[in-house]
XYZ file of C-alpha atoms in Angstrom:
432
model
C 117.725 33.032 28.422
C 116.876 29.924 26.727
C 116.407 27.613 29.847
C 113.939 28.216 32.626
C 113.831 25.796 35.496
C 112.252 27.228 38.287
C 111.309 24.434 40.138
C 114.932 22.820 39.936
C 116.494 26.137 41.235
C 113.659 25.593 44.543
C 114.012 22.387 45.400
C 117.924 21.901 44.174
C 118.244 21.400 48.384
C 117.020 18.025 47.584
C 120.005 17.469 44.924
C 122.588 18.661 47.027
C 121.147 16.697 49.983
C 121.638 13.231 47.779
C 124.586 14.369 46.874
C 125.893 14.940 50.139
C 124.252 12.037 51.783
C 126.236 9.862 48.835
C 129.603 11.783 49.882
C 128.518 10.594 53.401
C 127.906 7.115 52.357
C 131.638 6.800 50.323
C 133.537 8.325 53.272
C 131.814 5.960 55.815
C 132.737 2.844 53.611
C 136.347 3.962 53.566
C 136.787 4.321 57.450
C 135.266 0.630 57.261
C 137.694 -0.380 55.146
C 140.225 1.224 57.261
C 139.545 -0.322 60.425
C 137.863 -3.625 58.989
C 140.573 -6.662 59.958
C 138.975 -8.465 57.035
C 140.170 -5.908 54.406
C 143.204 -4.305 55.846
C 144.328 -8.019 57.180
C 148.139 -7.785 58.591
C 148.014 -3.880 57.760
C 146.177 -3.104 61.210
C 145.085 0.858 60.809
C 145.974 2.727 64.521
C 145.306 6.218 65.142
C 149.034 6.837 65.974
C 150.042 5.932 62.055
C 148.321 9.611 61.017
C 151.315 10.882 62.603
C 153.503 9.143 60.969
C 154.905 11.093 57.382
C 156.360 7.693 56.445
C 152.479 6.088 56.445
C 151.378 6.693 52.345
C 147.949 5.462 53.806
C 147.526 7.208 57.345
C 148.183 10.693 55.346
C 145.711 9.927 52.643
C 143.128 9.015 55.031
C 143.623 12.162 57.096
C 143.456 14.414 53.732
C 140.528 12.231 52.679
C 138.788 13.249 55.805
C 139.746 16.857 55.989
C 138.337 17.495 52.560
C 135.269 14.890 52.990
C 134.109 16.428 56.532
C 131.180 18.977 55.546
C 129.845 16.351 53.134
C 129.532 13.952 55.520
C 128.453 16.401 58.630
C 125.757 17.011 55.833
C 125.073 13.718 54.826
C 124.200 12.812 58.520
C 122.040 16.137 59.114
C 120.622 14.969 56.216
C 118.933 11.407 57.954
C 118.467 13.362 60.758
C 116.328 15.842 59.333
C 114.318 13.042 57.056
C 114.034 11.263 60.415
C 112.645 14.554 61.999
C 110.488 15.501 59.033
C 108.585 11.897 59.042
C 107.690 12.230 62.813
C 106.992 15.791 62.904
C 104.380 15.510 59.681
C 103.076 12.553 61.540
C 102.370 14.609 64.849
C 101.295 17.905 62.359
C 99.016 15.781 60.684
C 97.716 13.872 63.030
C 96.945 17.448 65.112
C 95.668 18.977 61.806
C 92.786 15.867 61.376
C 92.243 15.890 64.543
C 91.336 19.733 64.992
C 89.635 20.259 61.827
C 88.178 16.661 61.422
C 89.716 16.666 57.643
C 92.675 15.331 55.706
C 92.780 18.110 53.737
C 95.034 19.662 55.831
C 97.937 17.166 55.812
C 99.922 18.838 52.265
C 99.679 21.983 54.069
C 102.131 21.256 57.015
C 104.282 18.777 55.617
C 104.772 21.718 52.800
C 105.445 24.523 55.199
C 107.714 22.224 56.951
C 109.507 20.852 54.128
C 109.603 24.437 52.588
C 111.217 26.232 56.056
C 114.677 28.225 54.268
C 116.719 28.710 57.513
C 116.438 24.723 57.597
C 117.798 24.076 54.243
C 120.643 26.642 54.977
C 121.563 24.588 58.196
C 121.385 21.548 56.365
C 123.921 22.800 53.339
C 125.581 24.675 55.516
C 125.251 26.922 53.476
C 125.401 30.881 55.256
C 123.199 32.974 54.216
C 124.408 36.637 56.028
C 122.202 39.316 54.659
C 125.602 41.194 52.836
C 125.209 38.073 50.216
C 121.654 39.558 49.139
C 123.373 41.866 46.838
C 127.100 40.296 46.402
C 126.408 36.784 45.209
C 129.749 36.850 43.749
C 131.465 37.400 47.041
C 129.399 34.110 48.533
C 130.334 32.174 45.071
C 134.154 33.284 46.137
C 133.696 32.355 48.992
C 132.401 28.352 48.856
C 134.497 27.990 45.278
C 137.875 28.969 47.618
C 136.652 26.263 49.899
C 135.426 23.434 47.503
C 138.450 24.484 45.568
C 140.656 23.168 48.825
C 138.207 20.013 49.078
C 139.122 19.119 45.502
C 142.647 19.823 45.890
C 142.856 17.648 49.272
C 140.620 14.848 47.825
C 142.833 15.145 44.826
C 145.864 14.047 46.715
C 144.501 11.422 48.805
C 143.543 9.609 45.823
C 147.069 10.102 44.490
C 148.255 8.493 47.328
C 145.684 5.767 47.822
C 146.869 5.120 43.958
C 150.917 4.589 45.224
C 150.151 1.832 47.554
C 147.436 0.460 45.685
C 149.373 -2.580 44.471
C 151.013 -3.077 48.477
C 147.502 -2.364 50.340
C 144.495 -3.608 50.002
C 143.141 -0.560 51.836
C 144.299 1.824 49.216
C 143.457 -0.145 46.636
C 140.004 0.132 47.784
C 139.990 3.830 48.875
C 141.219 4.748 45.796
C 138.345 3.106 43.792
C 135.978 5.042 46.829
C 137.477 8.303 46.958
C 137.570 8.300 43.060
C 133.970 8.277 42.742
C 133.353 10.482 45.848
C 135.181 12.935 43.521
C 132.110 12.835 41.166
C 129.702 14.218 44.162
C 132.173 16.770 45.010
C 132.566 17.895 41.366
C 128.451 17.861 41.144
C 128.291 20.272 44.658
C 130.567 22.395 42.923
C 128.329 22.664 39.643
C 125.408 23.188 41.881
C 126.680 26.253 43.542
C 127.907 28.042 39.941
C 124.290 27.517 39.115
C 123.229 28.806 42.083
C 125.572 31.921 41.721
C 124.680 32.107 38.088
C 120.844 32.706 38.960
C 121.840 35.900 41.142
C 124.630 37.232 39.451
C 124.138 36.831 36.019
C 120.137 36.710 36.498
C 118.197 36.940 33.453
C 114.618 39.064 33.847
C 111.490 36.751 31.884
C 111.098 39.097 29.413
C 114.651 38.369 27.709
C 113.993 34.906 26.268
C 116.478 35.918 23.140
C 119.498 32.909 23.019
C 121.621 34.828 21.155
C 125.016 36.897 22.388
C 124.753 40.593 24.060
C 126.498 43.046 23.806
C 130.117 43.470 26.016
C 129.299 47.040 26.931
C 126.028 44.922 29.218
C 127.326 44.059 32.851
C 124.762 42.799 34.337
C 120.522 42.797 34.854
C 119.911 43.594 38.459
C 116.671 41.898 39.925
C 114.345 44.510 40.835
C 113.830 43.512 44.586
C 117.425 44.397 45.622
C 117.711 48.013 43.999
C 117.117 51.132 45.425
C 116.670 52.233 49.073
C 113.478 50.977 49.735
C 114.760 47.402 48.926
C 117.381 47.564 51.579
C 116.289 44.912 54.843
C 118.278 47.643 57.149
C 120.777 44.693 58.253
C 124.349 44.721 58.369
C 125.580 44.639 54.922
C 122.181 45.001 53.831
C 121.952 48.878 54.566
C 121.789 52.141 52.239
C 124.914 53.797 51.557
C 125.510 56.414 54.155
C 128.204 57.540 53.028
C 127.346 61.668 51.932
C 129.538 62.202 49.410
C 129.639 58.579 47.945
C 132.693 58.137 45.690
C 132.069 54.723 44.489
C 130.852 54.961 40.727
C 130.441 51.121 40.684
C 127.033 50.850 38.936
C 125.806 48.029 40.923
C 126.422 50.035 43.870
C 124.546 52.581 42.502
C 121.955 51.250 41.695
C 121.304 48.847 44.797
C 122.367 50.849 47.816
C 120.980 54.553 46.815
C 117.638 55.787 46.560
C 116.046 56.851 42.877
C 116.640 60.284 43.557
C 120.203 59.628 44.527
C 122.796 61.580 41.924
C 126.058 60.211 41.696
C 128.003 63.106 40.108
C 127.577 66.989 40.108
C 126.257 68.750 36.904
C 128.518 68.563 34.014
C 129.309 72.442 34.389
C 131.260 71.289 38.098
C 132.263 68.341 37.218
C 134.268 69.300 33.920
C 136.226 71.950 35.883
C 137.216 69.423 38.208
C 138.482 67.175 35.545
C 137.361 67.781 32.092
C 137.842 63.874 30.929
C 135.652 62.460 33.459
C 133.305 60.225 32.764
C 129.501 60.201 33.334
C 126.597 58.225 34.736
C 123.580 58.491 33.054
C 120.057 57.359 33.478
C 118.111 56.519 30.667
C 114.432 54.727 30.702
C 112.630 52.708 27.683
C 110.010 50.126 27.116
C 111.291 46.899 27.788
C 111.027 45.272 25.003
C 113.869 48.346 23.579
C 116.142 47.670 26.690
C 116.337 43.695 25.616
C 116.833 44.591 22.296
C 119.877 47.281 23.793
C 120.917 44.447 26.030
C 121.640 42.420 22.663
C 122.900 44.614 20.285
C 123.199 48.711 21.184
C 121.686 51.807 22.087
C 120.087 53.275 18.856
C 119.236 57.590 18.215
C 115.700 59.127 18.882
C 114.099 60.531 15.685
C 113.714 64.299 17.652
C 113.822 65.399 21.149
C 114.088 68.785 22.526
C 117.925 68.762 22.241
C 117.942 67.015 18.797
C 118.623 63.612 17.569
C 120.687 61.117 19.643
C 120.215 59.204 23.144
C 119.025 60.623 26.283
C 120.180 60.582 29.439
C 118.729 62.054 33.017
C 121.173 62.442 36.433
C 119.072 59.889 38.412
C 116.632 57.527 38.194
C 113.809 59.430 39.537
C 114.710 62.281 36.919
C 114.724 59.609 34.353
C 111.377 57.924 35.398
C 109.637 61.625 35.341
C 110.667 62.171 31.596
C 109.188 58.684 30.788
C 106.101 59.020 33.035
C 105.933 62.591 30.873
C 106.169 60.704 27.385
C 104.607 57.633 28.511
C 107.071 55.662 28.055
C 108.864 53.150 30.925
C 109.294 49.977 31.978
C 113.037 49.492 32.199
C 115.973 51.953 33.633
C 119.478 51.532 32.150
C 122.239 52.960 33.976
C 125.234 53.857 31.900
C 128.484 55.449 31.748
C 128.738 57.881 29.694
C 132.113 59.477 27.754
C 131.121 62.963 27.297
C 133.628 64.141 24.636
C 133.201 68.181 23.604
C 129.705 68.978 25.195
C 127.995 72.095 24.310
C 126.239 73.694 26.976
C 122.370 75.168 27.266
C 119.811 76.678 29.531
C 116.666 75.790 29.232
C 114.921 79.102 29.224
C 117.164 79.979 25.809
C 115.443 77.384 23.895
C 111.909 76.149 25.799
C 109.540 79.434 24.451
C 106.984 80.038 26.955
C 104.641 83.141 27.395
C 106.853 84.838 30.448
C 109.914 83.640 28.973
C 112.221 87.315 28.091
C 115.327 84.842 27.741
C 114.206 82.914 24.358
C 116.558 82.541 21.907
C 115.444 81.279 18.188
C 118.675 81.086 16.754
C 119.795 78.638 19.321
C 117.006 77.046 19.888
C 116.822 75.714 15.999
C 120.714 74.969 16.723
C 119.828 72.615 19.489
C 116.508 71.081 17.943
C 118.148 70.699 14.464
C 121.154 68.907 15.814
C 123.212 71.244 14.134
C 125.476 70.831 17.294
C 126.495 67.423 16.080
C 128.925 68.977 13.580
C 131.119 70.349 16.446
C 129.890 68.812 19.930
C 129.752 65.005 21.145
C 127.229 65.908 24.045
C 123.948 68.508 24.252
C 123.531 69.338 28.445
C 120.596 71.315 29.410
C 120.785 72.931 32.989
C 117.607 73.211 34.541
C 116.637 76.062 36.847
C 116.230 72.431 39.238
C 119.681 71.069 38.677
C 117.927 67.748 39.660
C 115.838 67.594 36.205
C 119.144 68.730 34.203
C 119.774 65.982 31.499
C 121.562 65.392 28.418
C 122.139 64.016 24.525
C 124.699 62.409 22.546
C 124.886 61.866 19.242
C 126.802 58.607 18.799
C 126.133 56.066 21.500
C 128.201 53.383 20.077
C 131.421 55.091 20.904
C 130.322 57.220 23.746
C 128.120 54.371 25.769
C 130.857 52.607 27.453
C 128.948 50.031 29.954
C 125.714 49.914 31.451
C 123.592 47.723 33.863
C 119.572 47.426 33.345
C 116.796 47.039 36.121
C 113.071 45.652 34.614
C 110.349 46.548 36.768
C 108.474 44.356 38.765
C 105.000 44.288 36.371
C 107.358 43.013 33.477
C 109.265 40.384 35.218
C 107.979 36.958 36.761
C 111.169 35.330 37.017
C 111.842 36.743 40.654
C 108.382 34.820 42.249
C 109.260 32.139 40.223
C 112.457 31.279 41.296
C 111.642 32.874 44.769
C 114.421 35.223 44.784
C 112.712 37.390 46.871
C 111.881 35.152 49.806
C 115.616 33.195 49.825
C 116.633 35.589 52.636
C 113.793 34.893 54.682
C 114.036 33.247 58.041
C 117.185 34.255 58.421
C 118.220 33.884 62.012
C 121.578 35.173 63.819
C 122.231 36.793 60.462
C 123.674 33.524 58.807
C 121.338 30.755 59.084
């Protein structure tokens, strides 16, 4: 990602706080005009002409002021709270000299003030219930549907204002008004995608490349939201409980089970329930090989146990325990794999140990040499642990069909830096 603005994503409150306060300012000037008898002059405004389907005017006004409502509920909680932030950092400061007998103390509590979340979320009414924490999309959906209807409403008025501009002086003026009210509505709107785009199509600090990725990439997932130990135990915020979990969404898998978690049988069950299934796989790399994945595509090993190709464990625990083995972590890509014809092996046929009676040599230098590339798409090796089974293919550009990728905490910044992790706090009555 070629742009990193941390500080604007923390303190874009203050941008949608002008811009709401400048909404507030608009639709205040146009009730003046309304009801002031040296503008509207023999075209009196009353209450009673809303009513009235014949009154071009009356109906813009009352679309006007369905659509320009939150901004200006904003725009006044807005001075309110830069009324109550001067006089409480007055009192806070004032108590902080006077107990510790320095000024040093001053930045402190107008910061911790200033930097409260719950209060910016009241003040942009903007809901934070703990289900958003790993569905930004569904909160985008959400605020776009209603902007959407503020634009659309807005959008209207102004077409009216425009009809009886050349009869009224009123809408004459509320069109110029409402037109550039539009502008704040349209910047509110730009500030949430931003907002949105930050969570759902986040971008770890170690990926600075500008160029396109691949379409097989969905999505990186910030590390502080997968897994089970991430989960704040709030509704919407919970792990799956679900036993036999049936949703192969990789998100989901990823964010609301535990490392451990598998989310299909081994191949041998699966393929007799349906023998074209797809499968997930867990596979985990250095990061700087995941970012170059993420941008291009999932390249062979040299030699593994089961030959050449790309490897891929049932979990992410089993996947992490191969890396920890080879040294070798720092990223976990979940993908979905298309098996194709997969050639089946135990690992006590091919792994020669000094109790082992079940060695075979002649398969074991067909699995190592990759001579099973000439007939089979997939290597699986069962395990005597079905947990540490895992598996190879030998063409990952037309067998890896979509994956998501997770950096670890130690190789990514960008969630302290934009805070990501602390957005959620304060949250009171699970909204605010």
């Amino acid at each position: 990602m070629c742009c990193n603005c941390p500080r604007f994503y923390k303190y874009r409150i203050i941008v949608l706080a002008a811009l709401s306060l400048c909404e507030a300012l608009c639709g205040s000037f146009r009730v003046f005009i309304m009801i002031s008898p040296a503008i509207s002059k023999n075209e009196t405004f009353a209450i009673k002409n809303v009513a009235n389907l014949t009154d071009h005017i009356a109906i813009a006004f009352l679309l006007d002021w369905i659509s320009s409502i939150m901004a200006f509920l904003m725009g006044i909680m807005v001075l309110l709270f830069i009324a109550m932030i001067q006089c409480m950092c007055c009192f806070a400061c004032a108590y902080a000299i006077f107990r510790t007998g320095s000024r040093a103390n001053r930045k402190g509590c107008c910061e911790s003030l200033g930097g409260f979340k719950a209060l910016h979320r009241f003040i942009s009414f903007d809901c934070n219930c703990p289900c958003y924490r790993a569905r930004p999309k569904l909160r985008f959906r959400l605020r776009a549907i209603f902007l959407s209807l503020c634009m659309l409403l807005r959008g209207t008025a102004i077409y009216l204002y425009w009809s009886v501009s050349k009869s009224d002086r009123r809408g004459q003026s509320n069109f110029y008004t409402c037109s550039v009210s539009m502008i704040f509505l349209v910047g509110t709107i730009l500030l949430d995608l931003y907002h949105y785009g930050v969570w759902w199509c986040y971008t770890p600090s170690i990926d600075t490349r500008c160029h396109c990725r691949s379409w097989k990439h969905k999505r990186y997932l910030p590390y502080h939201i997968v897994g089970k130990e991430n989960r704040k135990d709030m509704i919407g915020d919970r792990e799956c409980a679900v036993k036999d979990c049936r949703n192969r969404h990789l998100s989901h898998v990823a964010i609301f089970h535990s490392k451990s978690y598998h989310p299909q049988p081994r191949w041998s069950i699966l393929k007799a329930e349906d023998p074209a299934a797809t499968y997930i796989g867990f596979h985990v790399t250095k990061t700087s090989s995941a970012v170059s994945i993420v941008h291009s595509e999932f390249r062979r090993s040299g030699q593994g146990m089961l030959g050449k190709g790309v490897y891929f464990a049932r979990s992410t625990a089993g996947a992490e325990a191969k890396a920890e083995a080879g040294k070798n972590g720092g990223a976990v890509i979940i993908a979905v794999v298309k098996m194709g014809k997969v050639f089946e092996v135990d690992k006590r046929q091919i792994n020669r140990t000094k109790t082992s009676r079940t060695f075979d040599k002649t398969l074991h230098d067909f699995v190592f040499e990759s001579k099973w590339h000439a007939k089979y798409d997939t290597c699986y090796m069962n395990h005597d642990d079905e947990s540490k089974d895992e598996f190879c293919i030998k063409d990952p550009k037309s067998q890896i069909l979509k994956w998501v990728v997770v950096i670890e905490k130690k190789h990514d910044t960008k969630v302290k830096e934009y805070g990501l992790d602390t957005e959620f706090d304060s949250t009171v009555c699970y909204c605010v």
